[in-house]
Amino acid sequence: MNILLVEDDKTIASGLEYSLQQDQFSTVLCHDVASAKKVIAEQLDQFALCLFDLSLPDGSGYELCKMVKERSDVPVIFLTAVDDEVNVVMGLDMGADDYITKPFRIRELLSRIKSVLRRYQKQPQARAIIEVDGIRINTLEGKVYKHGDEIPLTALEYRLLLIFANHIGQILSRNQLLEQIWDVAGDFVNDNTLTVYIKRLREKLEDDPKDPIFIKTVRGLGYKVGE
């Protein structure tokens, strides 16, 4: 997902850009209102979210937020050093989706970003039957079949399989899988636990779990089911 980041403090901007990219986001960085307006006018449809510093050398994040909301429904989060209720309310009334006061922890910002993006995500209509590579998922009954035989799965195994089934042919990073499992199950799932559940799914669904062809590993990127 592509994020437009507007921050005039180059040290803060550099740190934010690095952290966002480490979390699988791509970024376009501007340091002032003028350059940001040009990007918004020409590339707004390419962004999933905008992060605007409130105080900029040639204007404010309010101007940018107004410009974005007049053109599209792209979410906006304000970065502000002003912990002032009037300023916060003004930004939210203008259409901003959230704000975070400096100094902030990067994990908190990432959590806020993901929370806002989830609210904007268009949920695809659930399919009653999903079939891929000999595996059949009946989502109405919550049952999984391999070549006609029912395969018993735990709740979390089933949820993980559904994530793959709803993203056929797409490479999903470990971070993406962890984020979605957390959302759906409501329980914390760590990286080691994810490894265990992928291994268990392979043992139940693959003809040869040591040479998986259903849940494929894409080296350095993540996992993929189907083409």
Tab-separated table of C-alpha atoms in Angstrom:
chain	number	residue	atom	x	y	z
A	1	MET	CA	0.000	0.000	0.000
A	2	ASN	CA	1.203	3.455	-0.912
A	3	ILE	CA	1.234	6.264	1.693
A	4	LEU	CA	1.683	9.999	1.107
A	5	LEU	CA	3.815	11.366	3.951
A	6	VAL	CA	4.120	15.139	4.406
A	7	GLU	CA	6.558	16.141	7.176
A	8	ASP	CA	8.907	19.134	7.167
A	9	ASP	CA	11.306	17.803	9.832
A	10	LYS	CA	13.674	15.779	7.659
A	11	THR	CA	14.980	13.665	10.546
A	12	ILE	CA	11.469	12.650	11.605
A	13	ALA	CA	10.438	12.157	7.979
A	14	SER	CA	13.393	9.894	7.269
A	15	GLY	CA	12.669	7.743	10.335
A	16	LEU	CA	8.979	7.482	9.497
A	17	GLU	CA	9.678	6.605	5.880
A	18	TYR	CA	12.100	3.852	6.913
A	19	SER	CA	9.680	2.392	9.481
A	20	LEU	CA	6.750	2.410	7.049
A	21	GLN	CA	8.809	0.690	4.368
A	22	GLN	CA	9.980	-1.928	6.883
A	23	ASP	CA	6.304	-2.652	7.530
A	24	GLN	CA	5.642	-3.313	3.823
A	25	PHE	CA	4.250	0.138	2.967
A	26	SER	CA	5.613	2.175	0.074
A	27	THR	CA	5.883	5.940	0.563
A	28	VAL	CA	5.995	9.233	-1.284
A	29	LEU	CA	7.584	11.943	0.875
A	30	CYS	CA	6.993	15.705	0.685
A	31	HIS	CA	8.408	18.381	2.991
A	32	ASP	CA	5.982	21.245	2.305
A	33	VAL	CA	2.440	22.102	1.222
A	34	ALA	CA	3.383	23.181	-2.307
A	35	SER	CA	5.027	19.896	-3.303
A	36	ALA	CA	2.303	17.895	-1.531
A	37	LYS	CA	-0.447	19.720	-3.440
A	38	LYS	CA	1.248	18.836	-6.724
A	39	VAL	CA	1.413	15.151	-5.755
A	40	ILE	CA	-2.230	15.159	-4.584
A	41	ALA	CA	-3.372	16.791	-7.836
A	42	GLU	CA	-1.510	14.280	-10.005
A	43	GLN	CA	-1.329	11.022	-8.013
A	44	LEU	CA	-4.035	10.921	-5.316
A	45	ASP	CA	-5.638	7.772	-6.728
A	46	GLN	CA	-2.379	5.903	-6.080
A	47	PHE	CA	-2.487	6.365	-2.285
A	48	ALA	CA	-4.186	4.203	0.335
A	49	LEU	CA	-3.655	6.787	3.096
A	50	CYS	CA	-2.178	10.247	3.778
A	51	LEU	CA	-0.063	11.239	6.802
A	52	PHE	CA	0.049	15.029	7.185
A	53	ASP	CA	2.096	17.054	9.640
A	54	LEU	CA	-0.179	19.796	10.919
A	55	SER	CA	2.413	22.621	10.936
A	56	LEU	CA	4.299	23.046	7.667
A	57	PRO	CA	6.625	25.876	6.549
A	58	ASP	CA	4.280	27.168	3.822
A	59	GLY	CA	0.886	26.292	5.252
A	60	SER	CA	-0.807	23.536	7.223
A	61	GLY	CA	-1.993	19.959	6.987
A	62	TYR	CA	-5.559	21.316	7.111
A	63	GLU	CA	-5.178	22.647	3.561
A	64	LEU	CA	-3.959	19.289	2.347
A	65	CYS	CA	-6.704	17.396	4.148
A	66	LYS	CA	-9.366	19.620	2.588
A	67	MET	CA	-7.843	19.119	-0.852
A	68	VAL	CA	-7.770	15.335	-0.443
A	69	LYS	CA	-11.334	15.048	0.895
A	70	GLU	CA	-12.704	17.217	-1.923
A	71	ARG	CA	-11.247	14.810	-4.464
A	72	SER	CA	-11.437	11.360	-2.899
A	73	ASP	CA	-12.294	9.219	0.112
A	74	VAL	CA	-8.626	8.541	0.929
A	75	PRO	CA	-8.113	8.416	4.725
A	76	VAL	CA	-6.030	11.127	6.415
A	77	ILE	CA	-4.119	10.988	9.711
A	78	PHE	CA	-2.631	14.155	11.226
A	79	LEU	CA	0.762	14.254	12.925
A	80	THR	CA	0.686	17.128	15.385
A	81	ALA	CA	2.872	18.566	18.111
A	82	VAL	CA	-0.090	20.627	19.289
A	83	ASP	CA	-2.013	18.613	21.854
A	84	ASP	CA	-4.883	21.066	21.708
A	85	GLU	CA	-8.540	20.047	21.643
A	86	VAL	CA	-9.593	22.894	19.342
A	87	ASN	CA	-7.012	21.944	16.706
A	88	VAL	CA	-7.855	18.244	16.983
A	89	VAL	CA	-11.617	18.838	16.643
A	90	MET	CA	-11.054	21.173	13.691
A	91	GLY	CA	-9.069	18.486	11.881
A	92	LEU	CA	-11.652	15.767	12.575
A	93	ASP	CA	-14.511	18.061	11.518
A	94	MET	CA	-12.656	18.644	8.261
A	95	GLY	CA	-12.759	14.926	7.560
A	96	ALA	CA	-9.503	13.656	9.052
A	97	ASP	CA	-9.771	10.060	10.261
A	98	ASP	CA	-7.357	10.187	13.190
A	99	TYR	CA	-4.504	12.154	14.698
A	100	ILE	CA	-1.430	11.313	16.734
A	101	THR	CA	0.490	13.731	18.939
A	102	LYS	CA	4.287	14.003	18.783
A	103	PRO	CA	6.343	12.482	20.204
A	104	PHE	CA	4.803	9.115	19.458
A	105	ARG	CA	5.969	5.519	19.314
A	106	ILE	CA	6.256	4.170	15.792
A	107	ARG	CA	4.358	0.992	16.705
A	108	GLU	CA	1.453	3.119	17.913
A	109	LEU	CA	1.408	5.041	14.632
A	110	LEU	CA	1.514	1.813	12.608
A	111	SER	CA	-1.353	0.457	14.682
A	112	ARG	CA	-3.404	3.621	14.041
A	113	ILE	CA	-2.657	3.422	10.307
A	114	LYS	CA	-3.768	-0.211	10.095
A	115	SER	CA	-6.887	0.494	12.139
A	116	VAL	CA	-7.932	3.305	9.781
A	117	LEU	CA	-7.173	1.209	6.688
A	118	ARG	CA	-9.295	-1.644	8.033
A	119	ARG	CA	-12.260	0.706	8.376
A	120	TYR	CA	-11.888	1.699	4.737
A	121	GLN	CA	-11.350	-1.770	3.334
A	122	LYS	CA	-14.124	-3.010	1.118
A	123	GLN	CA	-14.920	-6.506	2.301
A	124	PRO	CA	-15.538	-8.896	-0.611
A	125	GLN	CA	-18.804	-10.797	-0.531
A	126	ALA	CA	-18.148	-14.186	1.012
A	127	ARG	CA	-18.323	-17.115	-1.363
A	128	ALA	CA	-20.196	-20.194	-0.182
A	129	ILE	CA	-17.789	-22.602	-1.903
A	130	ILE	CA	-14.100	-21.987	-2.615
A	131	GLU	CA	-12.150	-24.567	-4.601
A	132	VAL	CA	-8.428	-24.507	-5.340
A	133	ASP	CA	-5.946	-27.267	-6.180
A	134	GLY	CA	-8.186	-30.110	-5.011
A	135	ILE	CA	-9.131	-28.368	-1.756
A	136	ARG	CA	-12.810	-27.449	-1.292
A	137	ILE	CA	-13.915	-25.009	1.416
A	138	ASN	CA	-17.580	-24.766	2.357
A	139	THR	CA	-17.679	-21.408	4.135
A	140	LEU	CA	-21.339	-21.763	5.167
A	141	GLU	CA	-20.608	-24.982	7.052
A	142	GLY	CA	-17.035	-24.136	8.013
A	143	LYS	CA	-15.824	-27.433	6.555
A	144	VAL	CA	-12.818	-28.294	4.397
A	145	TYR	CA	-12.504	-31.221	1.991
A	146	LYS	CA	-9.552	-32.722	0.139
A	147	HIS	CA	-10.559	-34.793	-2.889
A	148	GLY	CA	-14.000	-35.248	-1.291
A	149	ASP	CA	-12.772	-36.294	2.166
A	150	GLU	CA	-13.401	-33.924	5.081
A	151	ILE	CA	-10.231	-32.592	6.712
A	152	PRO	CA	-10.659	-31.611	10.396
A	153	LEU	CA	-9.077	-28.217	11.135
A	154	THR	CA	-8.795	-26.195	14.330
A	155	ALA	CA	-10.439	-22.752	14.390
A	156	LEU	CA	-7.152	-20.942	13.784
A	157	GLU	CA	-6.056	-23.357	11.036
A	158	TYR	CA	-9.389	-22.738	9.310
A	159	ARG	CA	-9.069	-18.964	9.658
A	160	LEU	CA	-5.551	-19.058	8.213
A	161	LEU	CA	-6.741	-21.188	5.289
A	162	LEU	CA	-9.581	-18.711	4.618
A	163	ILE	CA	-7.079	-15.846	4.417
A	164	PHE	CA	-5.175	-17.733	1.709
A	165	ALA	CA	-8.415	-18.726	-0.047
A	166	ASN	CA	-9.554	-15.110	-0.228
A	167	HIS	CA	-6.237	-14.077	-1.805
A	168	ILE	CA	-5.751	-16.756	-4.461
A	169	GLY	CA	-2.613	-16.140	-6.517
A	170	GLN	CA	-1.395	-13.326	-4.249
A	171	ILE	CA	1.839	-13.409	-2.273
A	172	LEU	CA	1.085	-12.739	1.397
A	173	SER	CA	3.924	-11.665	3.691
A	174	ARG	CA	4.198	-13.020	7.219
A	175	ASN	CA	3.275	-9.553	8.535
A	176	GLN	CA	0.095	-9.521	6.434
A	177	LEU	CA	-0.896	-12.957	7.698
A	178	LEU	CA	-0.197	-12.039	11.329
A	179	GLU	CA	-2.219	-8.831	11.037
A	180	GLN	CA	-5.235	-10.602	9.549
A	181	ILE	CA	-5.166	-13.511	11.985
A	182	TRP	CA	-5.105	-11.038	14.881
A	183	ASP	CA	-8.071	-9.201	13.384
A	184	VAL	CA	-10.225	-12.241	12.783
A	185	ALA	CA	-9.419	-14.384	15.808
A	186	GLY	CA	-9.070	-11.641	18.403
A	187	ASP	CA	-6.082	-13.447	19.899
A	188	PHE	CA	-2.415	-12.569	19.685
A	189	VAL	CA	-0.523	-14.754	17.220
A	190	ASN	CA	3.255	-14.402	17.141
A	191	ASP	CA	5.668	-15.211	14.343
A	192	ASN	CA	6.652	-18.615	15.745
A	193	THR	CA	3.013	-19.616	16.166
A	194	LEU	CA	2.340	-18.686	12.526
A	195	THR	CA	5.158	-21.028	11.451
A	196	VAL	CA	3.595	-23.853	13.461
A	197	TYR	CA	0.120	-23.324	11.961
A	198	ILE	CA	1.414	-23.194	8.388
A	199	LYS	CA	3.280	-26.447	9.084
A	200	ARG	CA	0.093	-28.038	10.474
A	201	LEU	CA	-1.981	-26.922	7.496
A	202	ARG	CA	0.579	-28.399	5.133
A	203	GLU	CA	0.567	-31.695	7.038
A	204	LYS	CA	-3.218	-31.896	6.643
A	205	LEU	CA	-3.626	-30.567	3.103
A	206	GLU	CA	-0.462	-31.413	1.155
A	207	ASP	CA	0.210	-34.768	-0.518
A	208	ASP	CA	3.844	-34.307	0.523
A	209	PRO	CA	4.206	-31.707	3.326
A	210	LYS	CA	7.979	-31.612	2.808
A	211	ASP	CA	7.460	-30.556	-0.821
A	212	PRO	CA	4.347	-28.344	-0.594
A	213	ILE	CA	2.492	-27.392	-3.757
A	214	PHE	CA	-0.709	-26.009	-2.172
A	215	ILE	CA	0.772	-23.456	0.265
A	216	LYS	CA	3.885	-22.407	-1.614
A	217	THR	CA	6.779	-20.547	0.000
A	218	VAL	CA	7.947	-17.573	-2.065
A	219	ARG	CA	11.475	-17.119	-0.794
A	220	GLY	CA	12.091	-13.753	0.830
A	221	LEU	CA	8.495	-12.593	0.286
A	222	GLY	CA	5.989	-14.903	1.989
A	223	TYR	CA	3.453	-17.517	0.900
A	224	LYS	CA	1.048	-18.075	-1.963
A	225	VAL	CA	-1.902	-20.372	-2.690
A	226	GLY	CA	-3.011	-20.931	-6.289
A	227	GLU	CA	-2.099	-19.035	-9.448
